[in-house]
PDB file of C-alpha atoms in Angstrom:
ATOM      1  CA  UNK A   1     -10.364   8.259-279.426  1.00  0.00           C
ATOM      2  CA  UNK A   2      -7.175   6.649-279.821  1.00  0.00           C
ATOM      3  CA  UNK A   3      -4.040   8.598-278.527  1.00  0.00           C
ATOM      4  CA  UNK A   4      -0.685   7.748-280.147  1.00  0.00           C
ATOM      5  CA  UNK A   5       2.134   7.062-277.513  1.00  0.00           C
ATOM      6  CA  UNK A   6       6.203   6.449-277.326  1.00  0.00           C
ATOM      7  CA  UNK A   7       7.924   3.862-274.711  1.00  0.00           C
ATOM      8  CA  UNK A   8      10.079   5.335-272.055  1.00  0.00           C
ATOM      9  CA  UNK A   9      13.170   3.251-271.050  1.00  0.00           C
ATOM     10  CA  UNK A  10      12.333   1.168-267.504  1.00  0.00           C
ATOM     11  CA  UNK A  11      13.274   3.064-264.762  1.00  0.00           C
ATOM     12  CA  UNK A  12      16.334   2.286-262.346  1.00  0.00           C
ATOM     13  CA  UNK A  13      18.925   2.702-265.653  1.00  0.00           C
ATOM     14  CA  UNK A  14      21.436   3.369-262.153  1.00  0.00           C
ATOM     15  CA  UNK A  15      20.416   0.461-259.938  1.00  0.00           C
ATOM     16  CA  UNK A  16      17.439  -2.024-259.911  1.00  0.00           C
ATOM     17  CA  UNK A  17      16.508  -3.027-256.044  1.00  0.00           C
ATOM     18  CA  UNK A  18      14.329  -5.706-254.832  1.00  0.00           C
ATOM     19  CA  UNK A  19      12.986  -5.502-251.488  1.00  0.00           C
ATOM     20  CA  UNK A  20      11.109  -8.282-249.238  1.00  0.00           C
ATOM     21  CA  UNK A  21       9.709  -6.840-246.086  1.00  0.00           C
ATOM     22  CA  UNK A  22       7.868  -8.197-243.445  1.00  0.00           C
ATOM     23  CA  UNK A  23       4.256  -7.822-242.976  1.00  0.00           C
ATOM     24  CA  UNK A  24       4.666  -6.615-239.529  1.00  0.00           C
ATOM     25  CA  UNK A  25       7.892  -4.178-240.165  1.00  0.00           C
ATOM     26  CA  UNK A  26       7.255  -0.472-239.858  1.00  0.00           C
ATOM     27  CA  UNK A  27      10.581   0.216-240.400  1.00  0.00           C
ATOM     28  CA  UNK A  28      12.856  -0.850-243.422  1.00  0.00           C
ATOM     29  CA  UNK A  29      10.577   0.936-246.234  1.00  0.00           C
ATOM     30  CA  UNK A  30      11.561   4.410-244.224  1.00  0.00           C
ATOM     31  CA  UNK A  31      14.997   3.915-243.617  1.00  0.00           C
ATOM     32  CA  UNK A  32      15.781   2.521-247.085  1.00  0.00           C
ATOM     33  CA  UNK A  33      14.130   6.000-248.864  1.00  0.00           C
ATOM     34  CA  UNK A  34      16.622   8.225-246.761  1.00  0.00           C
ATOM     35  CA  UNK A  35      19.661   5.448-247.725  1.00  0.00           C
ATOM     36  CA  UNK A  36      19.253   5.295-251.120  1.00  0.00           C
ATOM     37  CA  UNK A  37      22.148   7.139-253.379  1.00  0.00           C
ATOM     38  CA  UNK A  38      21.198   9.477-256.132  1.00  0.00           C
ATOM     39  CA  UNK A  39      20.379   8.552-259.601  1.00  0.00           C
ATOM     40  CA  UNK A  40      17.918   6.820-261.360  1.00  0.00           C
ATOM     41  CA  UNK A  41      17.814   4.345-259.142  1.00  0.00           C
ATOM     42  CA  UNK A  42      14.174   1.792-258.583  1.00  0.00           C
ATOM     43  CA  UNK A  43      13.407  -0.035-255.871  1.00  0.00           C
ATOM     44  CA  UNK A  44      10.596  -2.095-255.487  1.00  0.00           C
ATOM     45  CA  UNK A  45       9.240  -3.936-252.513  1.00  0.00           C
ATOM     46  CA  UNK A  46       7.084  -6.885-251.915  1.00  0.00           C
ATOM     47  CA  UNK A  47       5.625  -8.223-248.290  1.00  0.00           C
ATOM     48  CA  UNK A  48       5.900 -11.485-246.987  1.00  0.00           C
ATOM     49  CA  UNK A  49       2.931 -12.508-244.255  1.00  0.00           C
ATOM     50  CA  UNK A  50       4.939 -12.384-240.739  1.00  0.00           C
ATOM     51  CA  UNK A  51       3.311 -13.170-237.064  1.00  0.00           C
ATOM     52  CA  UNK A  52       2.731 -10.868-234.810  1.00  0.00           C
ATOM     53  CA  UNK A  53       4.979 -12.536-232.214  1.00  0.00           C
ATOM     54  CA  UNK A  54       8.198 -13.688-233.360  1.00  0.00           C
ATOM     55  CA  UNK A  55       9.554 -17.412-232.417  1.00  0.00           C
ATOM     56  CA  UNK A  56      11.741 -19.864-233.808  1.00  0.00           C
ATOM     57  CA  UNK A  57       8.571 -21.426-235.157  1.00  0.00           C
ATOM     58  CA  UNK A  58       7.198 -18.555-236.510  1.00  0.00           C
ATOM     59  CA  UNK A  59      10.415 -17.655-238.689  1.00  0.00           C
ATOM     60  CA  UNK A  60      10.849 -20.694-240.049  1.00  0.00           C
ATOM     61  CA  UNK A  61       7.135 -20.800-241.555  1.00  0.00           C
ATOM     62  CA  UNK A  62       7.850 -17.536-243.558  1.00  0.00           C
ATOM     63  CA  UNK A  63       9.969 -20.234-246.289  1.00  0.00           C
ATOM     64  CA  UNK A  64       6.537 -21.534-247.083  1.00  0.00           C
ATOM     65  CA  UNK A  65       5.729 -17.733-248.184  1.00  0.00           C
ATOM     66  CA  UNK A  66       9.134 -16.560-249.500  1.00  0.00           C
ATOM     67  CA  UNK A  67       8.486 -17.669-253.163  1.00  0.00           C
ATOM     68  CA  UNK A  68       5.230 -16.521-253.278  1.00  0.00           C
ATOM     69  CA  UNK A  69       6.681 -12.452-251.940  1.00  0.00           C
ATOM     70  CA  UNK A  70       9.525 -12.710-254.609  1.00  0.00           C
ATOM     71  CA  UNK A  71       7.055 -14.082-256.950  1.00  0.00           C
ATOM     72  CA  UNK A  72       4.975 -10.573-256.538  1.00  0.00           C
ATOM     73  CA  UNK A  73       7.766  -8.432-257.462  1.00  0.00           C
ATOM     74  CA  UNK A  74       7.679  -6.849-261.346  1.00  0.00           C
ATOM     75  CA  UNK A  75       8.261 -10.092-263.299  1.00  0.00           C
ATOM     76  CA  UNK A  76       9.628  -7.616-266.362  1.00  0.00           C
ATOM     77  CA  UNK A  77      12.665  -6.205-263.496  1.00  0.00           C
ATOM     78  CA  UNK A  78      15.441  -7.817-264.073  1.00  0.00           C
ATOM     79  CA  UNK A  79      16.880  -7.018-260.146  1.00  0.00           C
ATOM     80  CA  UNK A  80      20.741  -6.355-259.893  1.00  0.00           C
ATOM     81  CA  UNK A  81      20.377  -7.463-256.180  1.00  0.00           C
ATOM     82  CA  UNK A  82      16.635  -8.757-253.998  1.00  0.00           C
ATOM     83  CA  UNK A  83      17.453  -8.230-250.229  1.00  0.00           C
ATOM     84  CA  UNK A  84      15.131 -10.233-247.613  1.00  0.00           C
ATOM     85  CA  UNK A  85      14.493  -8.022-245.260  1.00  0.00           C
ATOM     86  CA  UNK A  86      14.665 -10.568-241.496  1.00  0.00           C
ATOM     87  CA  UNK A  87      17.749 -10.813-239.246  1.00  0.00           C
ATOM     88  CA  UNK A  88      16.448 -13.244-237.575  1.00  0.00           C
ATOM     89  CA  UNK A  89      14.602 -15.784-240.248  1.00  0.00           C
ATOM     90  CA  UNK A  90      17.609 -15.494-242.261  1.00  0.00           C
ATOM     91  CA  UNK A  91      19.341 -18.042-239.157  1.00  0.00           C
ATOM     92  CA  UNK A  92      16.721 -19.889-239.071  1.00  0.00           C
ATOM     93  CA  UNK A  93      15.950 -20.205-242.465  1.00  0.00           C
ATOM     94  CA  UNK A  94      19.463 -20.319-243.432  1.00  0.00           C
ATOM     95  CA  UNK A  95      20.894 -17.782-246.094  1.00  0.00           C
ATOM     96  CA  UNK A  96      21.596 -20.568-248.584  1.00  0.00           C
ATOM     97  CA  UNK A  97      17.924 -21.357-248.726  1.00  0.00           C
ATOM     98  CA  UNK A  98      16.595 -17.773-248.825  1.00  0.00           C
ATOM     99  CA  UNK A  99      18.721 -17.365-251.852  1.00  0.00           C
ATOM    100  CA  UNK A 100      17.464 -19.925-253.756  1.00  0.00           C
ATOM    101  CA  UNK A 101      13.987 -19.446-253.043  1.00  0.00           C
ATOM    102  CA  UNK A 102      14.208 -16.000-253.854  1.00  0.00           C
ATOM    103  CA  UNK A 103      16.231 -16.903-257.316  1.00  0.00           C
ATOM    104  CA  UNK A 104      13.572 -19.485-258.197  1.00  0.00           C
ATOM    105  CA  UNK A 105      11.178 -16.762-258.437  1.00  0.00           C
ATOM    106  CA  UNK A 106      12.368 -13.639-260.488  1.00  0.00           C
ATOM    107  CA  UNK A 107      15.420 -11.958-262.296  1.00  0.00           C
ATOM    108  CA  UNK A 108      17.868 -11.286-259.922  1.00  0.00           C
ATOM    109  CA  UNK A 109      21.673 -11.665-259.939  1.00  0.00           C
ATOM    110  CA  UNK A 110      22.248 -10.928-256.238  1.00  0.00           C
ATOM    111  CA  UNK A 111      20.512 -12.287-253.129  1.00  0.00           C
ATOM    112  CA  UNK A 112      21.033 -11.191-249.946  1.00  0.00           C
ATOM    113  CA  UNK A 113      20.485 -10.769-246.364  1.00  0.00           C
ATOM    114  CA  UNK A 114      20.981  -8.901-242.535  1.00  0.00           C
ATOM    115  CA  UNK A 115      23.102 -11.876-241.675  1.00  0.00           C
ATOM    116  CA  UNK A 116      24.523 -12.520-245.383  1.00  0.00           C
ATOM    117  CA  UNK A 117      25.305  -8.600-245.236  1.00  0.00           C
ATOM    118  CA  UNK A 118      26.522  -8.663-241.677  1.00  0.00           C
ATOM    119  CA  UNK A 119      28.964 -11.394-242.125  1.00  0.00           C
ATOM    120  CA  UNK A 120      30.229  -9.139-245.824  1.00  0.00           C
ATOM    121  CA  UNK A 121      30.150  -6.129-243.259  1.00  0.00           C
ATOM    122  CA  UNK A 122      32.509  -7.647-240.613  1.00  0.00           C
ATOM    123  CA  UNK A 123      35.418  -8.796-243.561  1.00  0.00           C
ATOM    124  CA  UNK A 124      35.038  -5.268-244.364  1.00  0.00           C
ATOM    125  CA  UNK A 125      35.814  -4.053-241.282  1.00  0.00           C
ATOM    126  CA  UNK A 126      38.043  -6.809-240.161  1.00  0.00           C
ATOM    127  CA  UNK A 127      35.588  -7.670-237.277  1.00  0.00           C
ATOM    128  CA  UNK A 128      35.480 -10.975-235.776  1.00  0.00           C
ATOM    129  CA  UNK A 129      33.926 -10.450-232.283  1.00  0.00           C
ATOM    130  CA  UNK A 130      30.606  -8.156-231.660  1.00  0.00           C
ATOM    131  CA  UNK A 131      28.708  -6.438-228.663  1.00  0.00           C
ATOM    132  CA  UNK A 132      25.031  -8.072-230.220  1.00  0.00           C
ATOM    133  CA  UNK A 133      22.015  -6.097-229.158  1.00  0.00           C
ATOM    134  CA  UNK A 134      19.034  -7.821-230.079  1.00  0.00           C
ATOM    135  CA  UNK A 135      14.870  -7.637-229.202  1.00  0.00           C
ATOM    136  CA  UNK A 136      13.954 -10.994-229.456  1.00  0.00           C
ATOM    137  CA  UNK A 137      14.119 -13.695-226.922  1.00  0.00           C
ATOM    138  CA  UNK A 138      16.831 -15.653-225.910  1.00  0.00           C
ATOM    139  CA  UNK A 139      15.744 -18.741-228.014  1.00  0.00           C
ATOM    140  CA  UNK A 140      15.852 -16.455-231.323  1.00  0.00           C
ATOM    141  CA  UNK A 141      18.351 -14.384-230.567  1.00  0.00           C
ATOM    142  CA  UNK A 142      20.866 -18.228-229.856  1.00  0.00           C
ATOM    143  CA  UNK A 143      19.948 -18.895-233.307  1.00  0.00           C
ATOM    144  CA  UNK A 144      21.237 -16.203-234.741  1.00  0.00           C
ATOM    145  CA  UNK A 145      24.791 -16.242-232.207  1.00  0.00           C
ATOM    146  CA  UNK A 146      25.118 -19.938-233.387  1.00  0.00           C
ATOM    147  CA  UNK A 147      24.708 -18.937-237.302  1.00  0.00           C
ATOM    148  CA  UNK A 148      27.445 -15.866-236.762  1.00  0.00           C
ATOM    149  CA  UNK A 149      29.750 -18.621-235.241  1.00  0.00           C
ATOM    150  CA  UNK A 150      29.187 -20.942-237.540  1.00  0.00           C
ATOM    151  CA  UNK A 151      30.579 -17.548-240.111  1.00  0.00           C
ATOM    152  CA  UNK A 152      33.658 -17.222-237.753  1.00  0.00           C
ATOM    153  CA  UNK A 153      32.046 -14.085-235.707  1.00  0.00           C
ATOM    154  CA  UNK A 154      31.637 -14.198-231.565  1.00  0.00           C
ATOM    155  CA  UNK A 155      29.107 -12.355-229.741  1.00  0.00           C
ATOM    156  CA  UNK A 156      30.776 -12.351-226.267  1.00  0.00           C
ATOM    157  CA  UNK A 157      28.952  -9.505-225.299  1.00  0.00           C
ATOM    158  CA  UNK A 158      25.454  -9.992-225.486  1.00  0.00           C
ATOM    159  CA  UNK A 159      22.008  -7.961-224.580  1.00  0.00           C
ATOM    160  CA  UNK A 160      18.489  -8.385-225.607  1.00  0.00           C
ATOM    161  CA  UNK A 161      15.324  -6.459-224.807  1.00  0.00           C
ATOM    162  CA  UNK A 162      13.486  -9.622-225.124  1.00  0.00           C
ATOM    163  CA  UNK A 163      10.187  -8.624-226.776  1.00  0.00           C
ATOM    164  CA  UNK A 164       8.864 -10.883-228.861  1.00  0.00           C
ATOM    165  CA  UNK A 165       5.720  -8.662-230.273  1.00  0.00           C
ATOM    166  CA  UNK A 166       6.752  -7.155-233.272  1.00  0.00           C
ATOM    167  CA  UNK A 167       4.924  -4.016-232.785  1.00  0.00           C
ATOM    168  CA  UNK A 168       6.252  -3.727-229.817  1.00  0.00           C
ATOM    169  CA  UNK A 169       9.750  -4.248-231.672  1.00  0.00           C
ATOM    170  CA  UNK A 170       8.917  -1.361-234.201  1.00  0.00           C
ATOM    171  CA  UNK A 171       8.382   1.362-231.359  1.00  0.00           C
ATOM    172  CA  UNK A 172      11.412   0.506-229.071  1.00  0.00           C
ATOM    173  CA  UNK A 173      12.560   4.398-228.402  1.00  0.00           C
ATOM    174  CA  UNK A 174      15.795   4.964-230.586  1.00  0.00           C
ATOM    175  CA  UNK A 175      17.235   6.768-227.201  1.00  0.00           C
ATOM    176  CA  UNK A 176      16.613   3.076-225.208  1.00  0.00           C
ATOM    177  CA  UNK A 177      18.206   1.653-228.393  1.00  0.00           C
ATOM    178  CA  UNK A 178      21.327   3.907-228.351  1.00  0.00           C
ATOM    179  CA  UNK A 179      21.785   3.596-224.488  1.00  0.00           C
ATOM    180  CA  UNK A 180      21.931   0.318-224.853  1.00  0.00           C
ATOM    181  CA  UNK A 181      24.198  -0.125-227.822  1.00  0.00           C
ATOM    182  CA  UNK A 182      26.460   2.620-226.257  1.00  0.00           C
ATOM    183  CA  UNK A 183      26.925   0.386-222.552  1.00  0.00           C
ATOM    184  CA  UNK A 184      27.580  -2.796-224.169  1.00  0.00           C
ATOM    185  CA  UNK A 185      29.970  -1.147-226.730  1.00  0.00           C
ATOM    186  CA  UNK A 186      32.238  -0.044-224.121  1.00  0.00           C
ATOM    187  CA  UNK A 187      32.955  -3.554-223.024  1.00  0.00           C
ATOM    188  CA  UNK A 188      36.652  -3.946-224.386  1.00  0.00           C
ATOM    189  CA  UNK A 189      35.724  -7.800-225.591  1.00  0.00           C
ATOM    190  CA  UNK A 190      33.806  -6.059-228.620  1.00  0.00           C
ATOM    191  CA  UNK A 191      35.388  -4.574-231.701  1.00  0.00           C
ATOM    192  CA  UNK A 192      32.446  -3.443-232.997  1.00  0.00           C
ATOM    193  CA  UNK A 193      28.383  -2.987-231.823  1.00  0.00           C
ATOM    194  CA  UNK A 194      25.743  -4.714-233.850  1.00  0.00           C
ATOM    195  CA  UNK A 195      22.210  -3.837-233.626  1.00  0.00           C
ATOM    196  CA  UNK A 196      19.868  -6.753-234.574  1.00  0.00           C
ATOM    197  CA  UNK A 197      16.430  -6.732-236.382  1.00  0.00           C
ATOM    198  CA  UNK A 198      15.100  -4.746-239.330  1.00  0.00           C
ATOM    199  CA  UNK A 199      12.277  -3.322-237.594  1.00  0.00           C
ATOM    200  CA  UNK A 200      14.962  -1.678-234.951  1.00  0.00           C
ATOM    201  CA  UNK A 201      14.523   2.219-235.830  1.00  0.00           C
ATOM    202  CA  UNK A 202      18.714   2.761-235.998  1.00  0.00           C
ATOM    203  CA  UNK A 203      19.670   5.072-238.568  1.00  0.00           C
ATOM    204  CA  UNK A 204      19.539   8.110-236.396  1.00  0.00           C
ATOM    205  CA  UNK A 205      21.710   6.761-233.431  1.00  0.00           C
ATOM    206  CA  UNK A 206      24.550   4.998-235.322  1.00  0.00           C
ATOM    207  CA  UNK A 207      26.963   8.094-235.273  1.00  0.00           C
ATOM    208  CA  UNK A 208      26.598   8.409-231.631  1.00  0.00           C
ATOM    209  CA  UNK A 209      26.994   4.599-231.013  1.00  0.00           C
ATOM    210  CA  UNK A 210      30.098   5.380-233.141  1.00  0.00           C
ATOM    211  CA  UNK A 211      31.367   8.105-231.143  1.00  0.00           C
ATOM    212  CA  UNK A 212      30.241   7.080-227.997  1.00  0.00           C
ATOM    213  CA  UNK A 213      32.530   3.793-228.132  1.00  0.00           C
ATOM    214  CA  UNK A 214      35.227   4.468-230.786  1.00  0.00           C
ATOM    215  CA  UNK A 215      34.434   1.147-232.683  1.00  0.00           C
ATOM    216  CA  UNK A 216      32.383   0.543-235.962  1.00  0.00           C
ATOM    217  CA  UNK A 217      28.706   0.776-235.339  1.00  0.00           C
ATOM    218  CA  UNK A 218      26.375  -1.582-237.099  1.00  0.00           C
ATOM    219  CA  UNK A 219      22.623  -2.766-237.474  1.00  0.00           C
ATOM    220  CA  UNK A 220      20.438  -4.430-239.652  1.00  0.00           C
ATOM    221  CA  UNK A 221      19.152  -2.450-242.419  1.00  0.00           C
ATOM    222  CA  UNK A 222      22.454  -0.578-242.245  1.00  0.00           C
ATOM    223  CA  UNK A 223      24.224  -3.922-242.980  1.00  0.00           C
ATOM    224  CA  UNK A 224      21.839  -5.102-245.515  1.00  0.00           C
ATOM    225  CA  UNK A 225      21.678  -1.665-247.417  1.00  0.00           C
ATOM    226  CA  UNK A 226      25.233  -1.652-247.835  1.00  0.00           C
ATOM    227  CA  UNK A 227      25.650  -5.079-249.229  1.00  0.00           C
ATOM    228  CA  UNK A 228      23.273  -4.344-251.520  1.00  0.00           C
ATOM    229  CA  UNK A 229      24.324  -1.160-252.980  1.00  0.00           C
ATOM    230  CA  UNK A 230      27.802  -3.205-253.163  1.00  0.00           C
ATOM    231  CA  UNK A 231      26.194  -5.641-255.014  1.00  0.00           C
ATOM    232  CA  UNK A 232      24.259  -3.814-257.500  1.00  0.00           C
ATOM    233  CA  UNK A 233      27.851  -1.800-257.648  1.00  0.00           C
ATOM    234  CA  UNK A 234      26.035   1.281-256.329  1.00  0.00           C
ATOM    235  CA  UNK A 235      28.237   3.690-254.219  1.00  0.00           C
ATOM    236  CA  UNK A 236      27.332   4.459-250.792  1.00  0.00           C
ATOM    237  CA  UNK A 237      28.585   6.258-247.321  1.00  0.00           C
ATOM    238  CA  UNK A 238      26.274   3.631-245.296  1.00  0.00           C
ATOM    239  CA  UNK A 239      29.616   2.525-243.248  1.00  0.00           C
ATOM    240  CA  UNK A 240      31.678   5.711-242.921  1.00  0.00           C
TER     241      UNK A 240
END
């Protein structure tokens, strides 16, 4: 038996979202649902294969893969903005590239980034030096200081966990996160604290990073939320 049916419009009338994760993040999928402004809003998320241990080498082979995870979003979405979700590929990769691999690959009329959104985040703010907490190793986390210079933004206050195993990464106590942020936030050679990697669980300690140093705050999926939202011209308390 043959039903008749009527077409709905697509949803996301609001705001259409694109989101490349990382295989290994646990993270970004949870803190984007509780970021997300009301409305009809979609967002839809692809995965990109990620190793288990991060490295310079290991970032940079996730370009072979980036087409083919923007390629597996909804070819009928045409995407106001397609965020990659890695801090630290996005340096190595450089945000340029990331862009137009992403582009190359569907409807979208934004690309962004964690550093892309970072760098957008710090104008806003007027920020031009950072307290830069990281979990990678020292090798990863210099790529990423050299890519914020290169933007006009110093880390002379730096700290790193330096844990290259990304589950590791994913279940790094929020408290040892916030303690952290909070000690190298009160060095006076910071004007603002920025908490690096998308797998970092950060929403629920920003406001007491905040408080706890009297400067701005920041972190990954924070930052990249944000510039997003902005860029699909979607409204959003992510910085206040």
């Amino acid at each position: 038996m043959s039903l008749p049916y009527s077409l709905a419009p697509q949803i996301g009338t609001a705001g259409r979202l694109g989101l490349i994760v990382l295989q290994s993040d646990e993270t970004m999928e949870a803190e984007l649902r509780g970021a997300l402004p009301t409305g009809d809003i979609a967002a839809f998320v692809s995965r990109i294969s990620s190793a288990a241990e991060v490295s310079s080498e290991s970032l940079a082979k996730m370009e072979m893969d980036l087409p083919c995870a923007a390629g597996l979003l909804p070819k009928s979405v045409a995407f106001d903005v397609v965020g990659y979700g890695c801090t630290s590929a996005s340096s190595v990769i450089g945000t340029e590239r990331i862009a137009d691999l992403v582009r190359a690959e569907c409807q979208t009329s934004a690309v962004t980034d964690p550093v892309s959104a970072l760098v957008a985040v710090c104008k806003e703010f007027g920020v031009s030096k950072l307290a830069l907490l990281t979990p990678y190793t020292e090798e990863v986390s210099d790529s990423l200081r050299a890519t914020l210079m290169q933007n006009g933004i110093e880390t002379p206050v730096f700290g790193t966990f330096n844990e290259p195993v990304e589950t590791n990464v994913a279940r790094i106590d929020p408290a040892s996160i916030r303690d952290a942020a909070i000690k190298m936030g009160a060095d006076k050679g910071a004007e603002a604290v920025f908490m690096s990697c998308t797998n970092l669980r950060t929403f629920g300690i920003l406001k007491d990073v905040k408080e706890a140093c009297a400067k701005p705050a920041l972190s990954s999926n924070q930052a990249l939320f944000w510039h997003m939202f902005k860029l699909a011209g979607l409204s959003s308390d992510l910085l206040s």
